[in-house]
Every structure is written in structure tokens, then in C-alpha cells.
PDB file of C-alpha atoms in Angstrom:
ATOM      1  CA  VAL A   1     213.400 144.016  76.595  1.00 52.00           C
ATOM      2  CA  GLY A   2     213.600 140.521  77.956  1.00 66.00           C
ATOM      3  CA  GLY A   3     211.584 137.698  79.377  1.00 82.00           C
ATOM      4  CA  ALA A   4     208.551 136.038  77.936  1.00 90.00           C
ATOM      5  CA  LEU A   5     205.685 137.721  76.116  1.00 91.00           C
ATOM      6  CA  TYR A   6     202.299 135.972  76.390  1.00 94.00           C
ATOM      7  CA  VAL A   7     199.687 136.239  73.642  1.00 95.00           C
ATOM      8  CA  LEU A   8     196.237 134.636  73.836  1.00 96.00           C
ATOM      9  CA  LEU A   9     194.561 133.728  70.541  1.00 95.00           C
ATOM     10  CA  PHE A  10     190.912 132.689  70.452  1.00 96.00           C
ATOM     11  CA  ASN A  11     189.205 131.144  67.434  1.00 95.00           C
ATOM     12  CA  ARG A  12     185.490 131.268  68.218  1.00 95.00           C
ATOM     13  CA  ASP A  13     184.526 130.485  64.643  1.00 96.00           C
ATOM     14  CA  VAL A  14     183.347 127.076  63.391  1.00 96.00           C
ATOM     15  CA  ALA A  15     186.103 127.100  60.737  1.00 97.00           C
ATOM     16  CA  ASN A  16     189.902 127.007  61.001  1.00 96.00           C
ATOM     17  CA  LYS A  17     191.630 130.404  60.768  1.00 96.00           C
ATOM     18  CA  ASP A  18     195.125 131.450  59.652  1.00 95.00           C
ATOM     19  CA  VAL A  19     196.904 133.933  61.930  1.00 95.00           C
ATOM     20  CA  THR A  20     199.903 136.147  61.171  1.00 94.00           C
ATOM     21  CA  LEU A  21     201.376 138.015  64.121  1.00 93.00           C
ATOM     22  CA  PRO A  22     203.910 140.776  63.285  1.00 93.00           C
ATOM     23  CA  LEU A  23     206.481 141.244  66.060  1.00 90.00           C
ATOM     24  CA  ALA A  24     208.783 144.007  64.792  1.00 86.00           C
ATOM     25  CA  GLY A  25     210.627 145.684  67.653  1.00 83.00           C
ATOM     26  CA  VAL A  26     209.744 143.001  70.198  1.00 84.00           C
ATOM     27  CA  GLY A  27     213.005 141.053  69.947  1.00 85.00           C
ATOM     28  CA  ALA A  28     211.221 137.725  69.561  1.00 88.00           C
ATOM     29  CA  GLN A  29     213.539 134.734  69.173  1.00 90.00           C
ATOM     30  CA  GLN A  30     211.383 131.620  69.546  1.00 92.00           C
ATOM     31  CA  TYR A  31     207.956 130.544  70.712  1.00 92.00           C
ATOM     32  CA  THR A  32     205.977 127.681  72.191  1.00 93.00           C
ATOM     33  CA  LEU A  33     202.291 127.203  71.353  1.00 95.00           C
ATOM     34  CA  TYR A  34     199.787 125.613  73.733  1.00 95.00           C
ATOM     35  CA  ARG A  35     196.174 124.810  72.835  1.00 94.00           C
ATOM     36  CA  LEU A  36     192.966 124.262  74.804  1.00 92.00           C
ATOM     37  CA  SER A  37     190.108 122.562  72.999  1.00 87.00           C
ATOM     38  CA  ALA A  38     187.267 120.210  73.854  1.00 86.00           C
ATOM     39  CA  ALA A  39     189.895 117.430  73.897  1.00 86.00           C
ATOM     40  CA  GLY A  40     191.898 119.204  76.639  1.00 89.00           C
ATOM     41  CA  TYR A  41     195.308 120.899  76.807  1.00 90.00           C
ATOM     42  CA  GLN A  42     198.141 120.080  74.457  1.00 92.00           C
ATOM     43  CA  THR A  43     201.527 121.470  73.486  1.00 90.00           C
ATOM     44  CA  VAL A  44     201.424 122.106  69.746  1.00 91.00           C
ATOM     45  CA  ALA A  45     204.882 123.507  69.011  1.00 88.00           C
ATOM     46  CA  THR A  46     207.965 123.906  71.180  1.00 88.00           C
ATOM     47  CA  ASN A  47     210.916 126.298  70.767  1.00 89.00           C
ATOM     48  CA  VAL A  48     210.110 127.267  67.180  1.00 92.00           C
ATOM     49  CA  ALA A  49     212.349 130.024  65.792  1.00 92.00           C
ATOM     50  CA  VAL A  50     210.732 133.324  64.808  1.00 92.00           C
ATOM     51  CA  ALA A  51     211.585 134.284  61.210  1.00 88.00           C
ATOM     52  CA  ASN A  52     211.508 137.869  59.905  1.00 90.00           C
ATOM     53  CA  ASP A  53     209.867 139.216  63.094  1.00 90.00           C
ATOM     54  CA  THR A  54     206.634 137.374  62.227  1.00 92.00           C
ATOM     55  CA  ILE A  55     204.819 134.324  63.545  1.00 93.00           C
ATOM     56  CA  ALA A  56     202.535 132.636  61.016  1.00 93.00           C
ATOM     57  CA  LEU A  57     200.139 130.041  62.389  1.00 93.00           C
ATOM     58  CA  PRO A  58     198.222 128.205  59.683  1.00 91.00           C
ATOM     59  CA  ALA A  59     194.765 126.845  60.408  1.00 92.00           C
ATOM     60  CA  LEU A  60     194.124 127.445  64.100  1.00 93.00           C
ATOM     61  CA  PRO A  61     191.395 124.888  64.788  1.00 93.00           C
ATOM     62  CA  ALA A  62     187.812 126.032  65.291  1.00 94.00           C
ATOM     63  CA  ARG A  63     186.630 126.752  68.833  1.00 94.00           C
ATOM     64  CA  THR A  64     190.059 126.742  70.473  1.00 93.00           C
ATOM     65  CA  ALA A  65     192.043 128.947  72.813  1.00 95.00           C
ATOM     66  CA  ASN A  66     195.756 129.164  72.061  1.00 94.00           C
ATOM     67  CA  LEU A  67     198.568 130.533  74.202  1.00 95.00           C
ATOM     68  CA  LEU A  68     201.769 131.739  72.547  1.00 94.00           C
ATOM     69  CA  VAL A  69     204.735 132.054  74.887  1.00 94.00           C
ATOM     70  CA  ILE A  70     207.290 134.148  73.020  1.00 92.00           C
ATOM     71  CA  GLN A  71     210.882 134.254  74.263  1.00 91.00           C
ATOM     72  CA  ARG A  72     212.512 137.631  73.720  1.00 87.00           C
ATOM     73  CA  ALA A  73     216.132 138.690  73.483  1.00 81.00           C
ATOM     74  CA  THR A  74     217.598 140.632  76.370  1.00 73.00           C
ATOM     75  CA  THR A  75     219.080 143.983  75.405  1.00 63.00           C
ATOM     76  CA  ALA A  76     220.961 146.614  77.344  1.00 48.00           C
ATOM     77  CA  LEU A  77     218.077 149.040  76.859  1.00 57.00           C
ATOM     78  CA  PHE A  78     215.467 148.471  79.585  1.00 54.00           C
ATOM     79  CA  ALA A  79     217.658 145.763  81.152  1.00 54.00           C
ATOM     80  CA  ASN A  80     216.565 146.910  84.601  1.00 56.00           C
ATOM     81  CA  GLY A  81     212.912 146.089  83.780  1.00 57.00           C
ATOM     82  CA  PHE A  82     211.798 149.735  83.757  1.00 57.00           C
ATOM     83  CA  GLU A  83     209.861 150.189  80.530  1.00 56.00           C
TER      84      GLU A  83
END
């Protein structure tokens, strides 16, 4: 497994929401979070380490779209890209 994994998170509610994303077996190392809101695009977090195969995002703002770009470790298994 290698390369980036992209996850889209939408909060359509009028209240902030906590999100916990378990990533066991994905080989996640770090992530960058981007956000689109009424104010426009912004980079929220850059190169944050993944702890215990879980990403916890407290209080995603209401009415936002969020893009997680997760960097994964490269392993010998599936190194040729055939999964």
C-alpha cells in the first residue's frame, strides 16, 4: 500500500460535529486537512502524525466540506500497485 488516500467529510448539520476515523490496516502516517466553507478554501492542518491508527477531528464546523489527504507507508506487499 502506498500513495495518498483521499477522504471527503461533509458536515451538513447546523452544529459542529466530532469525527473519529479508524484507519487500522491502511498504513496511515500523516495527514493534511483542507476545508471549504462559505468563507472559501483553507488549509486547516498540515502533515499531522496519525496516532494509534486513528484520526480524531474535533468540532468540524457546520456546513463545511473537508478533504483529508492521508499519506500512507509503502510496503513490499502490493508495491507494484496491483491491489
